[in-house]
mmCIF file of N, CA and C in Angstrom:
data_model
loop_
_atom_site.group_PDB
_atom_site.id
_atom_site.type_symbol
_atom_site.label_atom_id
_atom_site.label_comp_id
_atom_site.label_asym_id
_atom_site.label_seq_id
_atom_site.Cartn_x
_atom_site.Cartn_y
_atom_site.Cartn_z
ATOM 1 N N UNK A 1 -26.724 17.748 28.626
ATOM 2 C CA UNK A 1 -27.018 18.244 26.959
ATOM 3 C C UNK A 1 -29.007 17.648 27.257
ATOM 4 N N UNK A 2 -29.107 18.120 26.281
ATOM 5 C CA UNK A 2 -30.652 17.836 26.432
ATOM 6 C C UNK A 2 -30.694 16.399 25.572
ATOM 7 N N UNK A 3 -32.280 15.634 25.917
ATOM 8 C CA UNK A 3 -32.373 14.524 24.965
ATOM 9 C C UNK A 3 -32.338 14.706 23.640
ATOM 10 N N UNK A 4 -32.833 15.482 23.204
ATOM 11 C CA UNK A 4 -32.284 15.511 21.622
ATOM 12 C C UNK A 4 -31.029 15.769 21.769
ATOM 13 N N UNK A 5 -30.309 16.551 21.669
ATOM 14 C CA UNK A 5 -28.665 16.939 21.746
ATOM 15 C C UNK A 5 -27.912 15.478 21.558
ATOM 16 N N UNK A 6 -28.200 14.934 22.864
ATOM 17 C CA UNK A 6 -27.854 13.073 22.796
ATOM 18 C C UNK A 6 -27.935 12.544 21.357
ATOM 19 N N UNK A 7 -29.533 12.687 21.265
ATOM 20 C CA UNK A 7 -29.837 11.421 20.379
ATOM 21 C C UNK A 7 -29.255 11.845 18.806
ATOM 22 N N UNK A 8 -29.009 13.348 18.471
ATOM 23 C CA UNK A 8 -27.937 13.836 17.453
ATOM 24 C C UNK A 8 -26.837 13.694 17.672
ATOM 25 N N UNK A 9 -26.399 13.409 18.503
ATOM 26 C CA UNK A 9 -24.957 13.242 19.142
ATOM 27 C C UNK A 9 -24.753 11.649 18.721
ATOM 28 N N UNK A 10 -25.323 10.792 18.983
ATOM 29 C CA UNK A 10 -25.672 9.300 18.965
ATOM 30 C C UNK A 10 -25.432 9.132 17.518
ATOM 31 N N UNK A 11 -26.514 9.957 16.901
ATOM 32 C CA UNK A 11 -26.371 9.580 14.950
ATOM 33 C C UNK A 11 -25.313 10.349 14.562
ATOM 34 N N UNK A 12 -24.731 11.432 14.619
ATOM 35 C CA UNK A 12 -23.686 11.881 14.179
ATOM 36 C C UNK A 12 -22.020 10.478 14.598
ATOM 37 N N UNK A 13 -22.582 10.171 15.431
ATOM 38 C CA UNK A 13 -21.435 8.852 15.875
ATOM 39 C C UNK A 13 -21.622 7.766 15.301
ATOM 40 N N UNK A 14 -22.916 7.458 15.038
ATOM 41 C CA UNK A 14 -22.734 6.189 14.352
ATOM 42 C C UNK A 14 -22.391 6.045 13.184
ATOM 43 N N UNK A 15 -23.008 7.158 12.651
ATOM 44 C CA UNK A 15 -22.595 7.683 11.026
ATOM 45 C C UNK A 15 -21.126 7.718 10.892
ATOM 46 N N UNK A 16 -20.148 8.388 11.851
ATOM 47 C CA UNK A 16 -19.074 8.766 11.510
ATOM 48 C C UNK A 16 -18.355 7.227 12.088
ATOM 49 N N UNK A 17 -19.228 6.331 12.624
ATOM 50 C CA UNK A 17 -18.318 4.725 12.729
ATOM 51 C C UNK A 17 -18.380 4.288 11.294
ATOM 52 N N UNK A 18 -19.319 3.982 10.835
ATOM 53 C CA UNK A 18 -19.856 3.545 9.486
ATOM 54 C C UNK A 18 -19.015 4.021 8.141
ATOM 55 N N UNK A 19 -18.572 5.258 8.362
ATOM 56 C CA UNK A 19 -18.020 5.920 7.327
ATOM 57 C C UNK A 19 -16.237 5.567 7.848
ATOM 58 N N UNK A 20 -16.061 5.001 9.188
ATOM 59 C CA UNK A 20 -14.480 4.961 9.459
ATOM 60 C C UNK A 20 -14.846 3.437 8.793
ATOM 61 N N UNK A 21 -15.580 2.748 9.222
ATOM 62 C CA UNK A 21 -15.992 1.260 8.731
ATOM 63 C C UNK A 21 -15.208 0.731 7.133
ATOM 64 N N UNK A 22 -15.822 1.836 6.596
ATOM 65 C CA UNK A 22 -16.292 1.539 5.158
ATOM 66 C C UNK A 22 -14.889 1.639 4.676
ATOM 67 N N UNK A 23 -14.247 3.200 5.345
ATOM 68 C CA UNK A 23 -12.885 3.586 4.636
ATOM 69 C C UNK A 23 -11.670 2.108 5.399
ATOM 70 N N UNK A 24 -11.889 1.618 6.460
ATOM 71 C CA UNK A 24 -10.975 0.563 6.818
ATOM 72 C C UNK A 24 -11.586 -0.600 5.815
ATOM 73 N N UNK A 25 -12.384 -0.903 5.200
ATOM 74 C CA UNK A 25 -12.940 -2.248 4.649
ATOM 75 C C UNK A 25 -12.008 -1.754 3.464
ATOM 76 N N UNK A 26 -11.891 -0.605 2.521
ATOM 77 C CA UNK A 26 -11.414 -0.453 1.332
ATOM 78 C C UNK A 26 -9.843 -0.410 1.623
ATOM 79 N N UNK A 27 -9.231 0.253 2.700
ATOM 80 C CA UNK A 27 -8.216 -0.133 3.265
ATOM 81 C C UNK A 27 -7.318 -1.244 3.250
ATOM 82 N N UNK A 28 -7.912 -2.270 3.852
ATOM 83 C CA UNK A 28 -8.067 -3.766 3.805
ATOM 84 C C UNK A 28 -7.504 -4.528 2.512
ATOM 85 N N UNK A 29 -8.748 -4.258 1.773
ATOM 86 C CA UNK A 29 -9.063 -4.424 0.531
ATOM 87 C C UNK A 29 -7.780 -4.129 -0.192
ATOM 88 N N UNK A 30 -7.134 -2.677 -0.165
ATOM 89 C CA UNK A 30 -6.092 -2.274 -1.497
ATOM 90 C C UNK A 30 -4.927 -2.629 -0.383
ATOM 91 N N UNK A 31 -4.898 -3.065 0.754
ATOM 92 C CA UNK A 31 -3.596 -3.682 1.351
ATOM 93 C C UNK A 31 -3.414 -5.262 0.836
ATOM 94 N N UNK A 32 -4.214 -6.481 0.878
ATOM 95 C CA UNK A 32 -4.669 -7.211 0.431
ATOM 96 C C UNK A 32 -4.220 -7.569 -1.030
ATOM 97 N N UNK A 33 -4.430 -6.499 -1.749
ATOM 98 C CA UNK A 33 -4.612 -6.886 -3.034
ATOM 99 C C UNK A 33 -3.166 -6.217 -3.800
ATOM 100 N N UNK A 34 -2.830 -5.153 -2.969
ATOM 101 C CA UNK A 34 -1.179 -5.075 -3.230
ATOM 102 C C UNK A 34 -0.029 -5.955 -3.043
ATOM 103 N N UNK A 35 -0.249 -6.713 -1.902
ATOM 104 C CA UNK A 35 0.237 -7.953 -1.622
ATOM 105 C C UNK A 35 0.179 -8.915 -2.232
ATOM 106 N N UNK A 36 -1.012 -9.298 -3.310
ATOM 107 C CA UNK A 36 -1.107 -10.041 -4.410
ATOM 108 C C UNK A 36 -0.815 -10.103 -5.498
ATOM 109 N N UNK A 37 -0.780 -8.700 -5.501
ATOM 110 C CA UNK A 37 -0.146 -8.117 -7.083
ATOM 111 C C UNK A 37 1.973 -8.256 -6.625
ATOM 112 N N UNK A 38 2.096 -8.379 -5.545
ATOM 113 C CA UNK A 38 3.752 -8.585 -5.072
ATOM 114 C C UNK A 38 4.118 -7.268 -5.082
ATOM 115 N N UNK A 39 3.052 -6.064 -5.636
ATOM 116 C CA UNK A 39 3.848 -4.775 -5.510
ATOM 117 C C UNK A 39 3.984 -4.086 -3.662
ATOM 118 N N UNK A 40 5.725 -4.707 -3.491
ATOM 119 C CA UNK A 40 5.786 -4.454 -1.975
ATOM 120 C C UNK A 40 6.068 -3.122 -1.670
ATOM 121 N N UNK A 41 6.336 -2.319 -2.640
ATOM 122 C CA UNK A 41 6.218 -0.510 -1.966
ATOM 123 C C UNK A 41 4.784 -0.054 -1.468
ATOM 124 N N UNK A 42 3.757 -0.679 -2.237
ATOM 125 C CA UNK A 42 2.684 -0.433 -1.523
ATOM 126 C C UNK A 42 2.214 -1.063 -0.658
ATOM 127 N N UNK A 43 2.487 -2.247 -1.039
ATOM 128 C CA UNK A 43 2.174 -3.126 0.356
ATOM 129 C C UNK A 43 3.036 -2.699 1.344
ATOM 130 N N UNK A 44 3.961 -1.896 1.472
ATOM 131 C CA UNK A 44 4.529 -1.875 3.191
ATOM 132 C C UNK A 44 3.843 -0.526 3.251
ATOM 133 N N UNK A 45 3.623 0.555 2.174
ATOM 134 C CA UNK A 45 3.487 1.670 2.844
ATOM 135 C C UNK A 45 2.015 1.529 3.806
ATOM 136 N N UNK A 46 0.966 0.517 3.949
ATOM 137 C CA UNK A 46 -0.092 0.881 4.767
ATOM 138 C C UNK A 46 0.470 0.348 5.972
ATOM 139 N N UNK A 47 1.811 -0.109 6.508
ATOM 140 C CA UNK A 47 2.239 -0.425 7.827
ATOM 141 C C UNK A 47 2.925 1.064 8.455
ATOM 142 N N UNK A 48 2.537 1.018 9.586
ATOM 143 C CA UNK A 48 3.107 2.388 10.392
ATOM 144 C C UNK A 48 4.653 1.589 10.774
ATOM 145 N N UNK A 49 5.798 2.801 11.127
ATOM 146 C CA UNK A 49 7.142 2.658 11.610
ATOM 147 C C UNK A 49 7.360 1.616 12.335
ATOM 148 N N UNK A 50 6.835 2.442 13.285
ATOM 149 C CA UNK A 50 6.526 1.228 14.821
ATOM 150 C C UNK A 50 5.456 0.340 15.031
ATOM 151 N N UNK A 51 5.338 -0.757 13.525
ATOM 152 C CA UNK A 51 4.442 -1.703 13.579
ATOM 153 C C UNK A 51 5.101 -2.933 14.427
ATOM 154 N N UNK A 52 4.053 -3.473 15.274
ATOM 155 C CA UNK A 52 4.725 -4.846 15.791
ATOM 156 C C UNK A 52 3.812 -6.072 14.833
ATOM 157 N N UNK A 53 4.662 -7.068 14.697
ATOM 158 C CA UNK A 53 4.098 -8.106 13.548
ATOM 159 C C UNK A 53 3.747 -9.494 14.889
ATOM 160 N N UNK A 54 3.089 -10.216 14.493
ATOM 161 C CA UNK A 54 3.044 -11.712 15.222
ATOM 162 C C UNK A 54 2.457 -12.459 14.650
ATOM 163 N N UNK A 55 3.447 -13.531 14.028
ATOM 164 C CA UNK A 55 3.362 -14.680 12.992
ATOM 165 C C UNK A 55 3.124 -15.927 13.920
ATOM 166 N N UNK A 56 3.068 -17.018 13.295
ATOM 167 C CA UNK A 56 2.982 -18.303 13.759
ATOM 168 C C UNK A 56 4.484 -18.147 14.671
ATOM 169 N N UNK A 57 5.861 -17.991 13.932
ATOM 170 C CA UNK A 57 7.153 -18.157 14.043
ATOM 171 C C UNK A 57 7.309 -16.968 15.331
ATOM 172 N N UNK A 58 6.253 -16.406 16.417
ATOM 173 C CA UNK A 58 6.654 -15.703 16.775
ATOM 174 C C UNK A 58 6.758 -14.167 16.125
ATOM 175 N N UNK A 59 6.780 -13.270 16.954
ATOM 176 C CA UNK A 59 6.979 -11.584 16.812
ATOM 177 C C UNK A 59 8.186 -11.260 15.808
ATOM 178 N N UNK A 60 8.295 -10.856 14.874
ATOM 179 C CA UNK A 60 8.733 -10.086 13.831
ATOM 180 C C UNK A 60 9.062 -8.846 13.743
ATOM 181 N N UNK A 61 10.599 -8.628 13.627
ATOM 182 C CA UNK A 61 10.583 -7.200 13.146
ATOM 183 C C UNK A 61 10.105 -6.717 11.737
ATOM 184 N N UNK A 62 9.692 -5.214 11.584
ATOM 185 C CA UNK A 62 9.215 -4.866 9.901
ATOM 186 C C UNK A 62 10.667 -4.809 9.515
ATOM 187 N N UNK A 63 11.862 -4.612 9.459
ATOM 188 C CA UNK A 63 12.974 -4.398 8.637
ATOM 189 C C UNK A 63 13.306 -5.977 8.426
ATOM 190 N N UNK A 64 13.395 -6.665 9.050
ATOM 191 C CA UNK A 64 13.823 -7.929 8.439
ATOM 192 C C UNK A 64 12.398 -8.645 7.697
ATOM 193 N N UNK A 65 11.205 -8.129 8.375
ATOM 194 C CA UNK A 65 10.132 -8.949 7.259
ATOM 195 C C UNK A 65 10.028 -8.414 5.943
ATOM 196 N N UNK A 66 10.446 -6.831 5.945
ATOM 197 C CA UNK A 66 10.555 -6.304 4.324
ATOM 198 C C UNK A 66 11.559 -7.087 3.721
ATOM 199 N N UNK A 67 13.019 -7.273 4.376
ATOM 200 C CA UNK A 67 14.044 -7.348 3.564
ATOM 201 C C UNK A 67 13.725 -8.967 3.033
ATOM 202 N N UNK A 68 13.386 -9.374 3.894
ATOM 203 C CA UNK A 68 12.630 -11.449 3.464
ATOM 204 C C UNK A 68 11.727 -11.243 1.493
ATOM 205 N N UNK A 69 10.583 -10.392 2.098
ATOM 206 C CA UNK A 69 10.146 -10.414 0.750
ATOM 207 C C UNK A 69 10.717 -9.668 -0.134
ATOM 208 N N UNK A 70 11.532 -9.097 0.141
ATOM 209 C CA UNK A 70 12.089 -8.221 -1.566
ATOM 210 C C UNK A 70 13.303 -9.372 -1.997
ATOM 211 N N UNK A 71 13.870 -9.752 -1.198
ATOM 212 C CA UNK A 71 14.581 -10.968 -1.759
ATOM 213 C C UNK A 71 14.001 -11.879 -2.283
ATOM 214 N N UNK A 72 12.682 -12.582 -1.674
ATOM 215 C CA UNK A 72 11.981 -13.836 -2.359
ATOM 216 C C UNK A 72 11.206 -13.061 -3.708
ATOM 217 N N UNK A 73 10.721 -11.858 -3.751
ATOM 218 C CA UNK A 73 10.427 -11.645 -5.270
ATOM 219 C C UNK A 73 11.538 -11.613 -5.768
ATOM 220 N N UNK A 74 12.732 -10.591 -5.583
ATOM 221 C CA UNK A 74 13.671 -10.684 -6.256
ATOM 222 C C UNK A 74 14.164 -12.278 -7.224
ATOM 223 N N UNK A 75 13.892 -12.876 -5.829
ATOM 224 C CA UNK A 75 14.742 -14.539 -6.389
ATOM 225 C C UNK A 75 13.482 -15.348 -7.168
ATOM 226 N N UNK A 76 12.227 -14.642 -8.020
ATOM 227 C CA UNK A 76 11.479 -15.292 -8.625
ATOM 228 C C UNK A 76 10.294 -15.028 -7.651
ATOM 229 N N UNK A 77 10.128 -15.413 -6.422
ATOM 230 C CA UNK A 77 9.116 -15.996 -5.666
ATOM 231 C C UNK A 77 7.934 -15.373 -5.787
ATOM 232 N N UNK A 78 7.146 -15.420 -5.075
ATOM 233 C CA UNK A 78 5.927 -14.170 -5.017
ATOM 234 C C UNK A 78 4.646 -15.439 -4.441
ATOM 235 N N UNK A 79 3.615 -14.071 -4.539
ATOM 236 C CA UNK A 79 2.385 -14.555 -3.801
ATOM 237 C C UNK A 79 1.669 -14.547 -5.340
ATOM 238 N N UNK A 80 1.055 -16.016 -5.348
ATOM 239 C CA UNK A 80 -0.072 -16.347 -6.270
ATOM 240 C C UNK A 80 -1.601 -15.782 -6.234
ATOM 241 N N UNK A 81 -1.780 -15.982 -4.585
ATOM 242 C CA UNK A 81 -3.397 -16.001 -4.695
ATOM 243 C C UNK A 81 -3.297 -15.133 -3.337
ATOM 244 N N UNK A 82 -3.907 -14.033 -2.830
ATOM 245 C CA UNK A 82 -4.304 -13.981 -1.948
ATOM 246 C C UNK A 82 -5.809 -13.458 -1.731
ATOM 247 N N UNK A 83 -6.587 -14.183 -0.927
ATOM 248 C CA UNK A 83 -8.253 -14.484 -1.113
ATOM 249 C C UNK A 83 -8.940 -14.012 0.215
ATOM 250 N N UNK A 84 -9.672 -12.711 0.511
ATOM 251 C CA UNK A 84 -10.270 -12.698 1.563
ATOM 252 C C UNK A 84 -11.864 -12.854 1.870
ATOM 253 N N UNK A 85 -12.139 -13.566 3.407
ATOM 254 C CA UNK A 85 -13.150 -13.516 3.108
ATOM 255 C C UNK A 85 -13.750 -13.553 4.415
ATOM 256 N N UNK A 86 -14.519 -13.115 5.235
ATOM 257 C CA UNK A 86 -15.077 -12.691 6.196
ATOM 258 C C UNK A 86 -14.676 -11.841 6.861
ATOM 259 N N UNK A 87 -14.675 -10.357 6.209
ATOM 260 C CA UNK A 87 -13.981 -9.442 6.798
ATOM 261 C C UNK A 87 -14.828 -8.820 7.968
ATOM 262 N N UNK A 88 -14.433 -8.153 8.737
ATOM 263 C CA UNK A 88 -15.255 -7.351 10.015
ATOM 264 C C UNK A 88 -14.675 -6.662 10.461
ATOM 265 N N UNK A 89 -14.939 -5.027 10.521
ATOM 266 C CA UNK A 89 -14.263 -4.212 11.581
ATOM 267 C C UNK A 89 -14.850 -3.565 12.035
ATOM 268 N N UNK A 90 -13.854 -3.092 13.550
ATOM 269 C CA UNK A 90 -14.985 -2.417 14.496
ATOM 270 C C UNK A 90 -13.860 -1.676 14.724
ATOM 271 N N UNK A 91 -14.992 -0.273 15.291
ATOM 272 C CA UNK A 91 -14.367 0.727 14.952
ATOM 273 C C UNK A 91 -14.407 1.230 16.562
ATOM 274 N N UNK A 92 -13.537 1.862 17.196
ATOM 275 C CA UNK A 92 -13.418 2.832 18.253
ATOM 276 C C UNK A 92 -13.888 3.750 18.460
ATOM 277 N N UNK A 93 -14.533 4.322 19.688
ATOM 278 C CA UNK A 93 -15.111 5.075 19.975
ATOM 279 C C UNK A 93 -14.402 6.948 19.743
ATOM 280 N N UNK A 94 -13.195 6.846 19.490
ATOM 281 C CA UNK A 94 -12.797 8.031 19.094
ATOM 282 C C UNK A 94 -12.897 8.132 17.498
ATOM 283 N N UNK A 95 -13.113 7.187 17.022
ATOM 284 C CA UNK A 95 -13.377 6.943 15.350
ATOM 285 C C UNK A 95 -11.662 7.289 15.045
ATOM 286 N N UNK A 96 -10.434 7.259 15.152
ATOM 287 C CA UNK A 96 -9.377 7.078 15.330
ATOM 288 C C UNK A 96 -8.505 5.597 14.764
ATOM 289 N N UNK A 97 -9.501 4.668 15.759
ATOM 290 C CA UNK A 97 -8.393 3.247 15.923
ATOM 291 C C UNK A 97 -9.794 2.372 15.301
ATOM 292 N N UNK A 98 -8.976 1.171 14.562
ATOM 293 C CA UNK A 98 -10.160 0.166 13.960
ATOM 294 C C UNK A 98 -9.041 -1.477 13.833
ATOM 295 N N UNK A 99 -10.175 -2.175 14.088
ATOM 296 C CA UNK A 99 -9.547 -3.716 14.025
ATOM 297 C C UNK A 99 -10.725 -4.318 13.312
ATOM 298 N N UNK A 100 -9.486 -5.068 12.230
ATOM 299 C CA UNK A 100 -9.676 -5.955 10.735
ATOM 300 C C UNK A 100 -9.557 -7.076 11.068
ATOM 301 N N UNK A 101 -10.298 -7.990 11.405
ATOM 302 C CA UNK A 101 -10.341 -9.295 11.419
ATOM 303 C C UNK A 101 -10.678 -9.709 10.177
ATOM 304 N N UNK A 102 -10.185 -11.277 9.633
ATOM 305 C CA UNK A 102 -10.653 -11.346 8.570
ATOM 306 C C UNK A 102 -9.723 -12.741 8.099
ATOM 307 N N UNK A 103 -10.708 -13.922 7.307
ATOM 308 C CA UNK A 103 -9.807 -15.084 6.400
ATOM 309 C C UNK A 103 -9.005 -15.163 5.958
ATOM 310 N N UNK A 104 -7.425 -15.460 5.346
ATOM 311 C CA UNK A 104 -6.914 -15.174 3.868
ATOM 312 C C UNK A 104 -6.591 -16.442 3.599
ATOM 313 N N UNK A 105 -7.265 -16.955 2.086
ATOM 314 C CA UNK A 105 -6.560 -18.092 1.531
ATOM 315 C C UNK A 105 -5.116 -17.376 0.255
ATOM 316 N N UNK A 106 -3.801 -18.007 1.001
ATOM 317 C CA UNK A 106 -2.638 -17.618 0.256
ATOM 318 C C UNK A 106 -1.872 -19.062 -0.337
ATOM 319 N N UNK A 107 -1.775 -18.531 -1.559
ATOM 320 C CA UNK A 107 -0.772 -19.435 -2.132
ATOM 321 C C UNK A 107 0.676 -18.693 -2.825
ATOM 322 N N UNK A 108 2.104 -18.880 -2.121
ATOM 323 C CA UNK A 108 2.968 -18.533 -1.762
ATOM 324 C C UNK A 108 3.982 -19.593 -3.030
ATOM 325 N N UNK A 109 4.822 -18.613 -3.964
ATOM 326 C CA UNK A 109 5.331 -19.303 -4.718
ATOM 327 C C UNK A 109 7.256 -19.106 -4.068
ATOM 328 N N UNK A 110 8.083 -19.928 -3.239
ATOM 329 C CA UNK A 110 9.086 -19.813 -3.528
ATOM 330 C C UNK A 110 10.005 -19.553 -4.519
ATOM 331 N N UNK A 111 11.438 -18.978 -4.461
ATOM 332 C CA UNK A 111 12.017 -18.668 -5.021
ATOM 333 C C UNK A 111 12.593 -20.385 -5.777
ATOM 334 N N UNK A 112 12.404 -21.539 -4.980
ATOM 335 C CA UNK A 112 12.826 -22.223 -5.359
ATOM 336 C C UNK A 112 11.848 -22.995 -6.455
ATOM 337 N N UNK A 113 10.542 -22.648 -6.463
ATOM 338 C CA UNK A 113 9.076 -22.969 -7.370
ATOM 339 C C UNK A 113 8.691 -23.242 -6.898
ATOM 340 N N UNK A 114 8.759 -24.096 -5.098
ATOM 341 C CA UNK A 114 7.671 -24.897 -4.194
ATOM 342 C C UNK A 114 6.643 -24.132 -3.558
ATOM 343 N N UNK A 115 5.391 -24.675 -3.500
ATOM 344 C CA UNK A 115 4.207 -23.629 -3.259
ATOM 345 C C UNK A 115 3.461 -23.814 -1.922
ATOM 346 N N UNK A 116 3.425 -23.092 -1.384
ATOM 347 C CA UNK A 116 2.741 -23.296 0.038
ATOM 348 C C UNK A 116 1.518 -23.024 -0.168
ATOM 349 N N UNK A 117 0.568 -23.592 0.271
ATOM 350 C CA UNK A 117 -1.015 -22.876 0.061
ATOM 351 C C UNK A 117 -1.741 -23.174 1.571
ATOM 352 N N UNK A 118 -1.655 -21.881 2.401
ATOM 353 C CA UNK A 118 -2.454 -22.005 3.811
ATOM 354 C C UNK A 118 -4.057 -20.958 3.791
ATOM 355 N N UNK A 119 -4.403 -21.513 4.620
ATOM 356 C CA UNK A 119 -5.815 -20.521 5.338
ATOM 357 C C UNK A 119 -5.184 -19.662 6.687
ATOM 358 N N UNK A 120 -5.087 -19.135 6.304
ATOM 359 C CA UNK A 120 -4.538 -17.843 7.678
ATOM 360 C C UNK A 120 -5.953 -17.057 8.474
ATOM 361 N N UNK A 121 -6.115 -16.358 10.029
ATOM 362 C CA UNK A 121 -6.745 -15.738 10.288
ATOM 363 C C UNK A 121 -5.917 -14.157 10.464
ATOM 364 N N UNK A 122 -6.175 -13.680 10.326
ATOM 365 C CA UNK A 122 -5.356 -12.298 10.495
ATOM 366 C C UNK A 122 -6.588 -11.058 11.045
ATOM 367 N N UNK A 123 -5.791 -10.612 11.995
ATOM 368 C CA UNK A 123 -6.110 -9.435 12.656
ATOM 369 C C UNK A 123 -5.741 -8.130 11.920
ATOM 370 N N UNK A 124 -6.025 -7.417 11.590
ATOM 371 C CA UNK A 124 -5.178 -5.797 11.685
ATOM 372 C C UNK A 124 -5.494 -4.623 12.667
ATOM 373 N N UNK A 125 -4.359 -3.646 13.201
ATOM 374 C CA UNK A 125 -5.168 -3.178 13.897
ATOM 375 C C UNK A 125 -4.732 -1.658 13.714
ATOM 376 N N UNK A 126 -5.466 -0.642 13.221
ATOM 377 C CA UNK A 126 -5.465 0.347 12.072
ATOM 378 C C UNK A 126 -5.450 1.813 13.199
ATOM 379 N N UNK A 127 -4.593 2.532 13.363
ATOM 380 C CA UNK A 127 -4.753 3.810 13.769
ATOM 381 C C UNK A 127 -4.537 5.008 12.945
ATOM 382 N N UNK A 128 -5.545 5.643 13.180
ATOM 383 C CA UNK A 128 -5.574 7.191 11.935
ATOM 384 C C UNK A 128 -4.470 8.223 12.483
ATOM 385 N N UNK A 129 -3.208 8.461 11.949
ATOM 386 C CA UNK A 129 -2.452 9.666 12.874
ATOM 387 C C UNK A 129 -1.787 11.095 11.588
ATOM 388 N N UNK A 130 -2.235 11.422 12.002
ATOM 389 C CA UNK A 130 -1.711 13.034 11.032
ATOM 390 C C UNK A 130 -2.536 12.750 10.057
ATOM 391 N N UNK A 131 -3.643 12.405 10.129
ATOM 392 C CA UNK A 131 -4.288 12.012 8.827
ATOM 393 C C UNK A 131 -4.630 10.697 8.419
ATOM 394 N N UNK A 132 -3.591 10.083 8.546
ATOM 395 C CA UNK A 132 -3.655 8.753 7.562
ATOM 396 C C UNK A 132 -3.682 7.553 8.596
ATOM 397 N N UNK A 133 -4.346 6.525 8.243
ATOM 398 C CA UNK A 133 -4.343 5.033 7.957
ATOM 399 C C UNK A 133 -3.567 4.499 8.272
ATOM 400 N N UNK A 134 -2.745 3.895 8.940
ATOM 401 C CA UNK A 134 -1.852 2.804 9.194
ATOM 402 C C UNK A 134 -1.847 1.634 10.022
ATOM 403 N N UNK A 135 -1.174 0.499 9.642
ATOM 404 C CA UNK A 135 -1.644 -0.622 10.368
ATOM 405 C C UNK A 135 -0.228 -0.682 11.264
ATOM 406 N N UNK A 136 -0.744 -0.854 13.006
ATOM 407 C CA UNK A 136 0.385 -0.513 13.914
ATOM 408 C C UNK A 136 0.748 -2.027 14.357
ATOM 409 N N UNK A 137 -0.270 -2.817 14.073
ATOM 410 C CA UNK A 137 -0.210 -4.555 14.527
ATOM 411 C C UNK A 137 -0.725 -4.888 13.576
ATOM 412 N N UNK A 138 -0.317 -6.112 13.290
ATOM 413 C CA UNK A 138 -0.836 -7.171 12.288
ATOM 414 C C UNK A 138 -0.625 -8.710 13.288
ATOM 415 N N UNK A 139 -1.767 -9.834 13.863
ATOM 416 C CA UNK A 139 -1.221 -10.846 13.969
ATOM 417 C C UNK A 139 -1.876 -11.926 12.970
ATOM 418 N N UNK A 140 -1.399 -12.469 12.429
ATOM 419 C CA UNK A 140 -1.469 -13.541 11.432
ATOM 420 C C UNK A 140 -0.718 -15.096 12.512
ATOM 421 N N UNK A 141 -2.377 -15.549 11.982
ATOM 422 C CA UNK A 141 -2.426 -17.150 12.314
ATOM 423 C C UNK A 141 -2.858 -17.942 11.270
ATOM 424 N N UNK A 142 -1.723 -19.180 10.765
ATOM 425 C CA UNK A 142 -1.976 -19.421 9.629
ATOM 426 C C UNK A 142 -1.678 -21.617 9.612
ATOM 427 N N UNK A 143 -2.583 -22.042 9.005
ATOM 428 C CA UNK A 143 -2.135 -23.341 8.695
ATOM 429 C C UNK A 143 -2.245 -23.707 7.335
ATOM 430 N N UNK A 144 -2.109 -24.821 6.899
ATOM 431 C CA UNK A 144 -1.937 -25.845 6.134
ATOM 432 C C UNK A 144 -3.738 -25.426 5.440
ATOM 433 N N UNK A 145 -4.009 -25.347 4.549
ATOM 434 C CA UNK A 145 -5.131 -25.289 3.875
ATOM 435 C C UNK A 145 -5.623 -26.554 3.556
ATOM 436 N N UNK A 146 -7.136 -26.858 3.823
ATOM 437 C CA UNK A 146 -7.507 -28.142 3.584
ATOM 438 C C UNK A 146 -7.825 -28.241 2.094
#
């Protein structure tokens, strides 16, 4: 490749990465807004079928996670607040992988009316497969909010 061709390739690659970064930022916001609105079908639509989940309690199975959330909502519980800050996105060199990291402040109401208030540090790994971005891994580390 000649030097101008390398420069053009680098510029196109950087432009592609910036586009992916913005797309993932929008996906992360939509994903978290669905969670905050307790719109579970929309929320779970962001996950890949082969998702791995890692919570404070350890590795979690997607079907068990879904079941617990649908039961919580049916029982009168749900998310009351889900506020994101410090969102950062890293894009892989092939532009079909992205890592989103952020802080999230969450208030959840249990079916019995009790509330949890926590701050979490979340990492979502997104893959683009067959033209669609899906979360393939989520790591959620939380503490009681200060």
